[in-house]
XYZ file of C-alpha atoms in Angstrom:
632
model
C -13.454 37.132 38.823
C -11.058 40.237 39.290
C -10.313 39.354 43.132
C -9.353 35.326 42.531
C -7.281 33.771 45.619
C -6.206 36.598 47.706
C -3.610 34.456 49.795
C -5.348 35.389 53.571
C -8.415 33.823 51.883
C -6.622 29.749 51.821
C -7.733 27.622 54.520
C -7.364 24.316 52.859
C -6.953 22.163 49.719
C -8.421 19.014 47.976
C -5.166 17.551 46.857
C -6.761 16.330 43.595
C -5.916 15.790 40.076
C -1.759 16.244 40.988
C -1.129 12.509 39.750
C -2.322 12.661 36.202
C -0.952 16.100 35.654
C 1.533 17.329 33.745
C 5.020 19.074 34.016
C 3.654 22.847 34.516
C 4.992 25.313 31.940
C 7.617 22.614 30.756
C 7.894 24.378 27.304
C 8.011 28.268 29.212
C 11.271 30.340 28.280
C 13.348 31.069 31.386
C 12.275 32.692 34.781
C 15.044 34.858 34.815
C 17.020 36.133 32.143
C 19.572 38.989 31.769
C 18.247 42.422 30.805
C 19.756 43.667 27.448
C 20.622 47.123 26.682
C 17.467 47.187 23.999
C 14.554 45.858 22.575
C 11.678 46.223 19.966
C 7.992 45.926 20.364
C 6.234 44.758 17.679
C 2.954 43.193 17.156
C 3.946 39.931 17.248
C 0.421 38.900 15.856
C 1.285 40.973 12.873
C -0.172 43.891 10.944
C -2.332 44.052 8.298
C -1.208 45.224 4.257
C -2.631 48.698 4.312
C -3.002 49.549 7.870
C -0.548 51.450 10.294
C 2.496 49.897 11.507
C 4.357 51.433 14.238
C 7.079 49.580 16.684
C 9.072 50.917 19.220
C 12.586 50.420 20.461
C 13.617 50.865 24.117
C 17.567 51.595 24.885
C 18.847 52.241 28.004
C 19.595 55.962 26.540
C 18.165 57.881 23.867
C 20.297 57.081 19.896
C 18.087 59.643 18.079
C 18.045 58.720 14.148
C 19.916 55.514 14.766
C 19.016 52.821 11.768
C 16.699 50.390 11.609
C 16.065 47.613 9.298
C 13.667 45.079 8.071
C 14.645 41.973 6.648
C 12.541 38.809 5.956
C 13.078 34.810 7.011
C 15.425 34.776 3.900
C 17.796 37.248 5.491
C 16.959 40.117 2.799
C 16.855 43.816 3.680
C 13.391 44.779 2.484
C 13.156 48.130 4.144
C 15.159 50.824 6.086
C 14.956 53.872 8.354
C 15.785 55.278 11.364
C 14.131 55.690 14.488
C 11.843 58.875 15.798
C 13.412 60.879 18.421
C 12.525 59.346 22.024
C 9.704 60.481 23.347
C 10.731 59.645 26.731
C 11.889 57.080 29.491
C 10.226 53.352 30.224
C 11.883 53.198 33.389
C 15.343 53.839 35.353
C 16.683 51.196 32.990
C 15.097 52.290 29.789
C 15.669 55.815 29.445
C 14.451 56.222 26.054
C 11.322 55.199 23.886
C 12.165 55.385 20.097
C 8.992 55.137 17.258
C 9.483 52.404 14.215
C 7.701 53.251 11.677
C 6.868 50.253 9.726
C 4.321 51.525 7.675
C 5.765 51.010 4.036
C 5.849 47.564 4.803
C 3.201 46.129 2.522
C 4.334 43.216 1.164
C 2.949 40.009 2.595
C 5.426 37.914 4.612
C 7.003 37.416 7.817
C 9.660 39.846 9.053
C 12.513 41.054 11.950
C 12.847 44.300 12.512
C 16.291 45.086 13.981
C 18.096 48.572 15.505
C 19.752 49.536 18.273
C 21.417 46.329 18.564
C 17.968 44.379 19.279
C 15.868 42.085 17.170
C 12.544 42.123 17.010
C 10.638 38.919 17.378
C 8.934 38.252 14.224
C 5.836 39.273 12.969
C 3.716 38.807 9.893
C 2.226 41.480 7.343
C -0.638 39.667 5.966
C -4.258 40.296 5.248
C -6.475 40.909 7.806
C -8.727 37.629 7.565
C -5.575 35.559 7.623
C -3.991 37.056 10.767
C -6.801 37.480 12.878
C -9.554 34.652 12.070
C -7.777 32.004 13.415
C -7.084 34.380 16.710
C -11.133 34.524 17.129
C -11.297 30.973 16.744
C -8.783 30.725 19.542
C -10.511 32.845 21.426
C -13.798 30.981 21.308
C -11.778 27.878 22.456
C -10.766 29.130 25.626
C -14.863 28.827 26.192
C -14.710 25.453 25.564
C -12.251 25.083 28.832
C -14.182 26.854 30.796
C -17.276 24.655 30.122
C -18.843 23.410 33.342
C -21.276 20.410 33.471
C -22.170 17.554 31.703
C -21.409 18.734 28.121
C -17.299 19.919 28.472
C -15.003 19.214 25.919
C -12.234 17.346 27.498
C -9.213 18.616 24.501
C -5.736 18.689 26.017
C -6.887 19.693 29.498
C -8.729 16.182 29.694
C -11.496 17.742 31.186
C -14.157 16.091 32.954
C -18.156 16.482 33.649
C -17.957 18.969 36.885
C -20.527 20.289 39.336
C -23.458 17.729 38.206
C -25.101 18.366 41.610
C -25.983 22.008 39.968
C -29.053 20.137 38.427
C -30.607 20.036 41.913
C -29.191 23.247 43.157
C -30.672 24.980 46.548
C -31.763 28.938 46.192
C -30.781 30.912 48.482
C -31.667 34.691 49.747
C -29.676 37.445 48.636
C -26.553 36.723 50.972
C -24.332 39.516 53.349
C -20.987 40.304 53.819
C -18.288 41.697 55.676
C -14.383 41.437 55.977
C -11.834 44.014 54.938
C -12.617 42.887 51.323
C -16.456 43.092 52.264
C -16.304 39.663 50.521
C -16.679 37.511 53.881
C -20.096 36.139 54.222
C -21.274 37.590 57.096
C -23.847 34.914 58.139
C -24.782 31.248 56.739
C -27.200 31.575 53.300
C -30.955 31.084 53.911
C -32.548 28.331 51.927
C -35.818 29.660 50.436
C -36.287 27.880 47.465
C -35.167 24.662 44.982
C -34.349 22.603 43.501
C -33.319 24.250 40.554
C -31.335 22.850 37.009
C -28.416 25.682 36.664
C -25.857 22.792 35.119
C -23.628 23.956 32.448
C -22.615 27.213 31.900
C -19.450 28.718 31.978
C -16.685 29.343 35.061
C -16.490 33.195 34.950
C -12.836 33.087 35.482
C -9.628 31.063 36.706
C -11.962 29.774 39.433
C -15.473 28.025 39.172
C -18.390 30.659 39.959
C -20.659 30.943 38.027
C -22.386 34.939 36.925
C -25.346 35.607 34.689
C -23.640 38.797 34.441
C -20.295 38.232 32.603
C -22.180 35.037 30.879
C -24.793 37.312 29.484
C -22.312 39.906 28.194
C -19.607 37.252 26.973
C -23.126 35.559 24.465
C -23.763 38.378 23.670
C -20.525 39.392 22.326
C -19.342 35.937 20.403
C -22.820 36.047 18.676
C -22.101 39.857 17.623
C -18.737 38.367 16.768
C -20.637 35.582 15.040
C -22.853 38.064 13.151
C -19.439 39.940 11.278
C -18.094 37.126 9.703
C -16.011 34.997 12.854
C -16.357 31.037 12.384
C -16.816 28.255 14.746
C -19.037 30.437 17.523
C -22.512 29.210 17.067
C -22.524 26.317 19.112
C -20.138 27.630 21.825
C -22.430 31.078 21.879
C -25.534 28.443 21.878
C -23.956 27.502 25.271
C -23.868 29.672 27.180
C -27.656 31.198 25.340
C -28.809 27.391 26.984
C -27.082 27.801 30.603
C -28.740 31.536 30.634
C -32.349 30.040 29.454
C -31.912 28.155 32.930
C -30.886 31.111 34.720
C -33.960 32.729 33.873
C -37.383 31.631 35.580
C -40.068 33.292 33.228
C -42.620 31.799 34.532
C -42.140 32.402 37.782
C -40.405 35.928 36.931
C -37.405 34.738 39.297
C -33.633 35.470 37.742
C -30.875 33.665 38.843
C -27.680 35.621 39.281
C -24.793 33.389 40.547
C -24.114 29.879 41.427
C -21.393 29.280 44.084
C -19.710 31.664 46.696
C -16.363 33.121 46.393
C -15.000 33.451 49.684
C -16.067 31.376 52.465
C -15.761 32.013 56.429
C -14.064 30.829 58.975
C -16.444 32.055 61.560
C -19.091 30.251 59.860
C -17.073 27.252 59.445
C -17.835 26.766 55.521
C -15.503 27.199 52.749
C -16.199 28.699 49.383
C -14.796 28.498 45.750
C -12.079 30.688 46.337
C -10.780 28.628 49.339
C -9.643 25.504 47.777
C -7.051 24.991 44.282
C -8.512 21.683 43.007
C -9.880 20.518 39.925
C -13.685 21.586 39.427
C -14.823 17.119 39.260
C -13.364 17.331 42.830
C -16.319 18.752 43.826
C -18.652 15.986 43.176
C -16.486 13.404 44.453
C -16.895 15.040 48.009
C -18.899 13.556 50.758
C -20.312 16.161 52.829
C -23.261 17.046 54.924
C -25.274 20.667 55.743
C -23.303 21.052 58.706
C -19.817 20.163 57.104
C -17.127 23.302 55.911
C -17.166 21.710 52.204
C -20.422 21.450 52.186
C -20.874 24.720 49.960
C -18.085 23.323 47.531
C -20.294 20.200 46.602
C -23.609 21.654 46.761
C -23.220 25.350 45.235
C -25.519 27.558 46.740
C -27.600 29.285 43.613
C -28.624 32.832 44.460
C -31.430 35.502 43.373
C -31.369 38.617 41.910
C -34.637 39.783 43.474
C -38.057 38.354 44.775
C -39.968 36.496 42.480
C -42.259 38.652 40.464
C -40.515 41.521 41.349
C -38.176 44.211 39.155
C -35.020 42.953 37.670
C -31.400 45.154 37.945
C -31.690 46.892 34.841
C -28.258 46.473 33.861
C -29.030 42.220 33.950
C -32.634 42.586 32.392
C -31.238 44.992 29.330
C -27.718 42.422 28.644
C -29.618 39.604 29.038
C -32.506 40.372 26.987
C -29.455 41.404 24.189
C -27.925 38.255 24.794
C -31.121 36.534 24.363
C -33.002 38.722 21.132
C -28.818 37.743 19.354
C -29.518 34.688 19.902
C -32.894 35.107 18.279
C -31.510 36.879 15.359
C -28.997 34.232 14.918
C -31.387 31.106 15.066
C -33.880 33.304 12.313
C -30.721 33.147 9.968
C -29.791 29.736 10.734
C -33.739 28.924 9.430
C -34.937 27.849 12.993
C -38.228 30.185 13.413
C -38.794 28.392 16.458
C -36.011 28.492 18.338
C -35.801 32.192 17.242
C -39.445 32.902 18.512
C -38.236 31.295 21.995
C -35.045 33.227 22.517
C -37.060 36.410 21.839
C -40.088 35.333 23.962
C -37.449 34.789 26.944
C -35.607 38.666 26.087
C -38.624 40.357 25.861
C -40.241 38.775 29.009
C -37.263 39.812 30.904
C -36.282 43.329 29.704
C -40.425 44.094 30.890
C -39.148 43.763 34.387
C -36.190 45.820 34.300
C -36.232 48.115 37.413
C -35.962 51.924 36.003
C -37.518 53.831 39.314
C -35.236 53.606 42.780
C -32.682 51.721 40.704
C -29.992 51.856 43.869
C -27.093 49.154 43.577
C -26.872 47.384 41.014
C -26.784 44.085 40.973
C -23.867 41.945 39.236
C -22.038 39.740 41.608
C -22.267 38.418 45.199
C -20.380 40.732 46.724
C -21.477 43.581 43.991
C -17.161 44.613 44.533
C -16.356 41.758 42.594
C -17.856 43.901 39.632
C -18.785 47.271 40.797
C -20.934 48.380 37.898
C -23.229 51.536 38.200
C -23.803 52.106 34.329
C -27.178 50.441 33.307
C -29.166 52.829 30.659
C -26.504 51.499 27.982
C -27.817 47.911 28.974
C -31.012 49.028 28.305
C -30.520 50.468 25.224
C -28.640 47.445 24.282
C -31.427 45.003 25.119
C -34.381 46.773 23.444
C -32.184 47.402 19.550
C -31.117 43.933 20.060
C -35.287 43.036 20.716
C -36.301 45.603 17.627
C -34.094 43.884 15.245
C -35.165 40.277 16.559
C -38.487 41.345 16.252
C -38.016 42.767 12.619
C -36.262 39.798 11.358
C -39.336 37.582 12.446
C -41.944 40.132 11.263
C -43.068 40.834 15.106
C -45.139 44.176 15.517
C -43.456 45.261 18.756
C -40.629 46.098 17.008
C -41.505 49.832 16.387
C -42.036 50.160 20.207
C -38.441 48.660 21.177
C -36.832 50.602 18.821
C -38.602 53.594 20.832
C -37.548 52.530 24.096
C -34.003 52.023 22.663
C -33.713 55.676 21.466
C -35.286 56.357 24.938
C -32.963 54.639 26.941
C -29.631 56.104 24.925
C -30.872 59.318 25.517
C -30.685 58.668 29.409
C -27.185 57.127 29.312
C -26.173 60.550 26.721
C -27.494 62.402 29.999
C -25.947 60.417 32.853
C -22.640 60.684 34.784
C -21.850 57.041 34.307
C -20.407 57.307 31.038
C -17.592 55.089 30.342
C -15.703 53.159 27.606
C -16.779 49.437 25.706
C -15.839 47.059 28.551
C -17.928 44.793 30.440
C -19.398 47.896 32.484
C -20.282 49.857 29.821
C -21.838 48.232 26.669
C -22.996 51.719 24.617
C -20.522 51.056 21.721
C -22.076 48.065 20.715
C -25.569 49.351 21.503
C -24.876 53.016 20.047
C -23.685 51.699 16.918
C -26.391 48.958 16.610
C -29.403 51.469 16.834
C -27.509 53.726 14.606
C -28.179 50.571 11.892
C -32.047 50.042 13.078
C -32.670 54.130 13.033
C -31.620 54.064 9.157
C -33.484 50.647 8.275
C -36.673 51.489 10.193
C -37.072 55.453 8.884
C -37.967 55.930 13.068
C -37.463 59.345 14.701
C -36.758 58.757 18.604
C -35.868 60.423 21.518
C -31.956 60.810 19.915
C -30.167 61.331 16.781
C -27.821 59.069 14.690
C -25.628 62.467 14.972
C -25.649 62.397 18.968
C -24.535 58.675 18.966
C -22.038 59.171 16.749
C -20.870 62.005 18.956
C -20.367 59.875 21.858
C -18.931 57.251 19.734
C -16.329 59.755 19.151
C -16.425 60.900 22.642
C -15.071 57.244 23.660
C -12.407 57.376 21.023
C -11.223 60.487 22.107
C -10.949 59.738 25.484
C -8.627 56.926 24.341
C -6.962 59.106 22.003
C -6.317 61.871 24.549
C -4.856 58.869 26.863
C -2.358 57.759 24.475
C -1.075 60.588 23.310
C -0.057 60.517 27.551
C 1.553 56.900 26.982
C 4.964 56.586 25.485
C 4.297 53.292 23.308
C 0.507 54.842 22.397
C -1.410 52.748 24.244
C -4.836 54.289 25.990
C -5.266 51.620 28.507
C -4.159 52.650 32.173
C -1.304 50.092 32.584
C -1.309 50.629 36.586
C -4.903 49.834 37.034
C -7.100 46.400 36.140
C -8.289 45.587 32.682
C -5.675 46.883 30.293
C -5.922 43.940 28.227
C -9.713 44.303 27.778
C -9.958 47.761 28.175
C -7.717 48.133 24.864
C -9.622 44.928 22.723
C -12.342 47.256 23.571
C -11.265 50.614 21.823
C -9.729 48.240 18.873
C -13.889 47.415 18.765
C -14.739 50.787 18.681
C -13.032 51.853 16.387
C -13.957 49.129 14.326
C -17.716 49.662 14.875
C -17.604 54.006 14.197
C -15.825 52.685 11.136
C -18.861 50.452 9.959
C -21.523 52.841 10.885
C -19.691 55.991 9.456
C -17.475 55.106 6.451
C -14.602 57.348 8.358
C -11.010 55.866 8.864
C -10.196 58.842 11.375
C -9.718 56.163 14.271
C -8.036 53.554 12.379
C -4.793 54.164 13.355
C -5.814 54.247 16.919
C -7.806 51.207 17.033
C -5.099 49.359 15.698
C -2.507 50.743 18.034
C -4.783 49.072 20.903
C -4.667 45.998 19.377
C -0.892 46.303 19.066
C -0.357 46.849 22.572
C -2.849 43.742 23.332
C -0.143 41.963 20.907
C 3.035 42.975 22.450
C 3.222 46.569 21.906
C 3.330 47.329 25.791
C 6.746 48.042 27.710
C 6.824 44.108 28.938
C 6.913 42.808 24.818
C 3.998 40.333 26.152
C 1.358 39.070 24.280
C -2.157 38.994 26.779
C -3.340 36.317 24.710
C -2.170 33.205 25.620
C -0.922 31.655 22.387
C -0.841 34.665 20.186
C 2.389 36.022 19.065
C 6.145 34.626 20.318
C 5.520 35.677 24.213
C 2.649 35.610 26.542
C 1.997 34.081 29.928
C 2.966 30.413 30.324
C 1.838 30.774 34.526
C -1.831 31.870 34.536
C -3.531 31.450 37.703
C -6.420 29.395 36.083
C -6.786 25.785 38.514
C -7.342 23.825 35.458
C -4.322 24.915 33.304
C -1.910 24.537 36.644
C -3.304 21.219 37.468
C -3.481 20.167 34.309
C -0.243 21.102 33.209
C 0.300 24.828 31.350
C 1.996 23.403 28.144
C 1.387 19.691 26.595
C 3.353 18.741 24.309
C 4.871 22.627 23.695
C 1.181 23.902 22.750
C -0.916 26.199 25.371
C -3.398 24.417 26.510
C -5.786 26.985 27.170
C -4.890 28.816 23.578
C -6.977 31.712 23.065
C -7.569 33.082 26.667
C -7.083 36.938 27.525
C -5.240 37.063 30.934
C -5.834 40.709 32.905
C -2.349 42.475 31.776
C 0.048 44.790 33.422
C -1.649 45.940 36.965
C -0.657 48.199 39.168
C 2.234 47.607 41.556
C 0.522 47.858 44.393
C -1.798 45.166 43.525
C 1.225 42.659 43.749
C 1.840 43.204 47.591
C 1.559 40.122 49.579
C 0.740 37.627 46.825
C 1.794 33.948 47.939
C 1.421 30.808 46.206
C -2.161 28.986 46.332
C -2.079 25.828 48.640
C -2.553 23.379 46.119
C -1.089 24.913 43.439
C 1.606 23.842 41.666
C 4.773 26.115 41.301
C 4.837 28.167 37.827
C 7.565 29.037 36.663
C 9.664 25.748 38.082
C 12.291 28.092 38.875
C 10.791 31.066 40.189
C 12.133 34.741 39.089
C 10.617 37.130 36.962
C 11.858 37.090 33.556
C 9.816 40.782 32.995
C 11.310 42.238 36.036
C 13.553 44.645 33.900
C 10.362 46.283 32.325
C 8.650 46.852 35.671
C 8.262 50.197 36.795
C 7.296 51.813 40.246
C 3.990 52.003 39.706
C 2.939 48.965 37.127
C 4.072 45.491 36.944
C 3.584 42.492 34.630
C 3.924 39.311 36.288
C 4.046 35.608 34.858
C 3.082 33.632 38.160
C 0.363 31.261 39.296
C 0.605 33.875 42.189
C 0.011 37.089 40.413
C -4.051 37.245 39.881
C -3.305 40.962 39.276
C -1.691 40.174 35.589
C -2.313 36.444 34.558
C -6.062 35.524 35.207
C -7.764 35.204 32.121
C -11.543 36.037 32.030
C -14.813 35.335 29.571
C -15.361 39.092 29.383
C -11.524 39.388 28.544
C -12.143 36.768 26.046
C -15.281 38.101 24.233
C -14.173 41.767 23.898
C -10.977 40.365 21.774
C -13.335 37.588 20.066
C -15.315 40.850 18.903
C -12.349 43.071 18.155
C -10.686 40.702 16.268
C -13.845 39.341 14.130
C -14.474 42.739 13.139
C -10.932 43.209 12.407
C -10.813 40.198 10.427
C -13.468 41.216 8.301
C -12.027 44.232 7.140
């Protein structure tokens, strides 16, 4: 979750799993190195044969129409050019941004790109299926770490069954808070309900709570990722499908939102996820009573999104209902009718009690700040194209009538003021461009046009465009506010999506440029996926990785995962090291300190939550950008 670890919030530690770990970040280049007078940004990913290719050099002052050259791992020139005028300064050090254009490079390979008195680090020019494929697979493996419950995969973390006492779970009441974070609970959870089975799952984050809401979105998007082509995501998808089956009480018409707390109390005498750096199979090992501070930590508290029977937040009843009808699309293609029928039975039984009168705050997380969402008609519209195309797949007759509340529900985000971009708040890409699909299949007039979704397809991609054209190395994320990495694997998606449902290439460019900056296109030259490309955090504040060890044997160990990204600067005040945690880098230092600037900051420390926490939602947005990159 965004807010992991503030330091005021560590009381204490379990000082577990520090004896079979090992060295952290052994393999991680230097903490501190000496800034050179330039570099190059490339995508250090790589770049497909016929798409744009654009690097950048910073200088410490401008060298308008100096050379550059490309050569390849045999040391031959294989093209030259010079540089675009600079468009600007970094920072006080690097007083000038010059454009590459790398464009004519078509020729398979991998490449340097050197000017200004800098090399690049190297990058490949390959086809599209061969760079990024293996990137989604990545991606989808980073799921596998965050497993919780019986059925993890123990890989290179040697992880081990965690939170087993989630099969006999308490429910509690909707809980209350307080604190200057308004994340403090402000008085001890009331039992009313339980046992429940919520085992399995996935940790949200680089801590161990547990959301239906980023769960529901993150299914959702490795089975749309599954759907265009990306391999190995069916049975990691069918995961988190299982963990949200148990999330959701049909019969009772109870949802469950979020098992564990965040932040614990001091007044109250009870600690909470966020107040102890441990490995997650601590928990179980804990002897505790009702009375006791850890008490919370063993036996996770599972919590309700409403009263039973009652009206659902819209925004969970339309992603989970997608999340579910995808994974009844994907069982019909698989063969498995029944399964398929069951998935759909549990999305449409759910999206029926979506709340659409007095809607008020939504509901997302336990304290809603940790993901203040107020969009929900895109959720909705998501949730009933998703149940149309189930339901045409498997010959259902309601499919008519959720294709009519679909074009009903777009028209009332088209008319809202909570109009955003694809990110986990605002899922209208994926749903605008999937009803476009159903509106030409099913020959349906509704309450909106394929030509007014396009429209605010467009409108998304312009709003990126417009902020890039403000950003020196054309990137549209805001690199002084939260998100940038997932912010910009969302436009790459978008791009990729009004591609597929309009034949026009007009945002190409753009939606690659995103993904660059993802890549190492960004003033730090930092890849935010871990494992991708020739730099990228080696320090992520994820318990498991730190406890663990960050590198075995010279290889990520948690290979795939999208970490935050540059953050504002402010967000770094006061940052301290987690009790419990081990020390990453070794030596301390900031080896990106040169590329800071006065208002954004990239920071490769267990400390800095701000830029290295990886997330599911991070995750899933790439998994989808890159699968429908990879498929061309």
């Amino acid at each position: 979750m965004r807010r992991l670890l503030a330091p005021a919030a560590l009381t204490t530690v379990l000082a577990l799993g520090a004896a079979t770990a090992a060295p952290a970040a052994a393999a991680a280049p230097p903490a501190t190195a000496a800034a050179p007078q330039a570099v190059i940004r490339v995508d250090q990913v790589g770049y497909a044969t016929g798409e744009a290719k654009r690097g950048y050099l910073l200088a410490t002052r401008a060298t308008a129409g100096a050379p550059f050259t490309v050569r390849d791992t045999r040391g031959r020139t294989v093209l030259t050019g010079r540089v675009g005028p600079s468009a600007g300064a970094w920072n006080a050090r690097y007083g000038a941004v010059h454009p590459i254009d790398l464009s004519p490079l078509r020729t398979p390979g991998t490449y340097t790109v050197r000017a200004g008195g800098a090399v690049s680090p190297q990058f490949r020019v390959a086809a599209a299926a061969e760079l990024f494929g293996p990137l989604t697979r990545d991606a989808v493996s980073f799921f596998t770490v965050q497993r919780d419950g019986a059925a993890v995969v123990p890989g290179p973390l040697h992880r081990r069954p965690s939170h087993l006492t989630d099969r006999r779970a308490t429910v509690y009441d909707v809980p209350n808070f307080t604190g200057d974070g308004g994340d403090v609970l402000a008085e001890r959870p009331t039992p009313i309900g339980g046992p429940v089975d919520v085992e399995g799952g996935w940790f949200d984050a680089g801590d161990y709570v547990k959301f239906a809401h980023t769960t529901a979105y993150s299914v959702a998007a490795l089975l749309l990722a599954e759907r265009a082509g990306g391999s190995g995501i069916g049975a990691e998808a069918e995961h988190g499908l299982r963990w949200l089956d148990k999330m959701w009480d049909a019969g009772r018409g109870v949802l469950y939102v979020q098992v564990g707390i965040g932040t614990g109390s001091e007044e109250l005498g009870l600690l909470g996820d966020h107040d102890v750096w441990r490995l997650p199979e601590a928990d179980d090992a804990l002897v505790t009573g009702p009375g006791d501070e850890s008490y919370f930590l063993k036996y996770r508290p599972v919590f309700v999104g409403g009263p039973a029977g009652g009206p659902v937040s819209p925004n969970l009843a339309g992603r989970l209902a997608a999340a579910f009808a995808l994974g009844a699309q994907a069982a019909a293609r698989r063969g498995d009718r029944t399964a398929a029928r069951h998935w759909l039975g549990e999305a449409a039984s759910l999206f029926a009690r979506a709340r659409t009168t007095d809607v008020g705050e939504l509901v997302t997380a336990y304290p809603h700040a940790y993901y203040p969402e107020d969009s929900w008609a895109d959720d909705l519209e998501y949730g009933a194209v998703e149940l149309e195309r189930a339901a045409r797949v498997l010959g259902d007759p309601r499919a008519d009538g959720w294709l009519r509340d679909a074009t009903h529900w777009a028209a009332v985000y088209l008319g809202s003021g909570s109009r955003d971009t694809l990110n986990l708040y605002d899922t209208s890409a994926i749903a605008h461009a999937e009803l476009i699909t159903a509106l030409r299949a099913a020959r349906l007039d509704g309450e909106v046009t394929e030509r007014q979704l396009v429209a605010d397809l467009r409108r998304q991609l312009d709003a990126g465009v417009e902020a890039a054209a403000g950003n020196l190395l054309g990137h549209a994320a805001d690199v002084a506010d939260f998100d940038a990495a997932s912010r910009s694997f969302g436009f790459a998606a978008t791009a990729r999506l009004y591609r597929t449902v309009t034949g026009d290439r007009l945002y190409d460019a753009f939606g690659t440029a995103q993904r660059d900056f993802a890549f190492g296109v960004n003033g730090w030259g930092v890849s935010l996926m871990i494992g991708a490309g020739a730099d990228f955090a080696h320090c992520p504040q994820h318990q498991v990785a730190n406890l663990s060890g960050s590198l075995t044997g010279g290889r990520p160990v948690i290979r795939g995962a999208v970490v935050i990204g540059p953050n504002g600067a402010d967000n770094f005040t006061d940052i301290g090291i987690p009790d419990g945690a081990r020390s990453c880098p070794a030596g301390g230092g900031n080896r990106f300190a040169a590329f800071d600037r006065t208002d954004a900051r990239f920071l490769d420390d267990v400390r800095a939550w701000p830029s290295v926490e990886p997330a599911i939602d991070f995750t899933a947005t790439a998994a989808l950008a890159l699968s429908l990159t990879a498929a061309g």
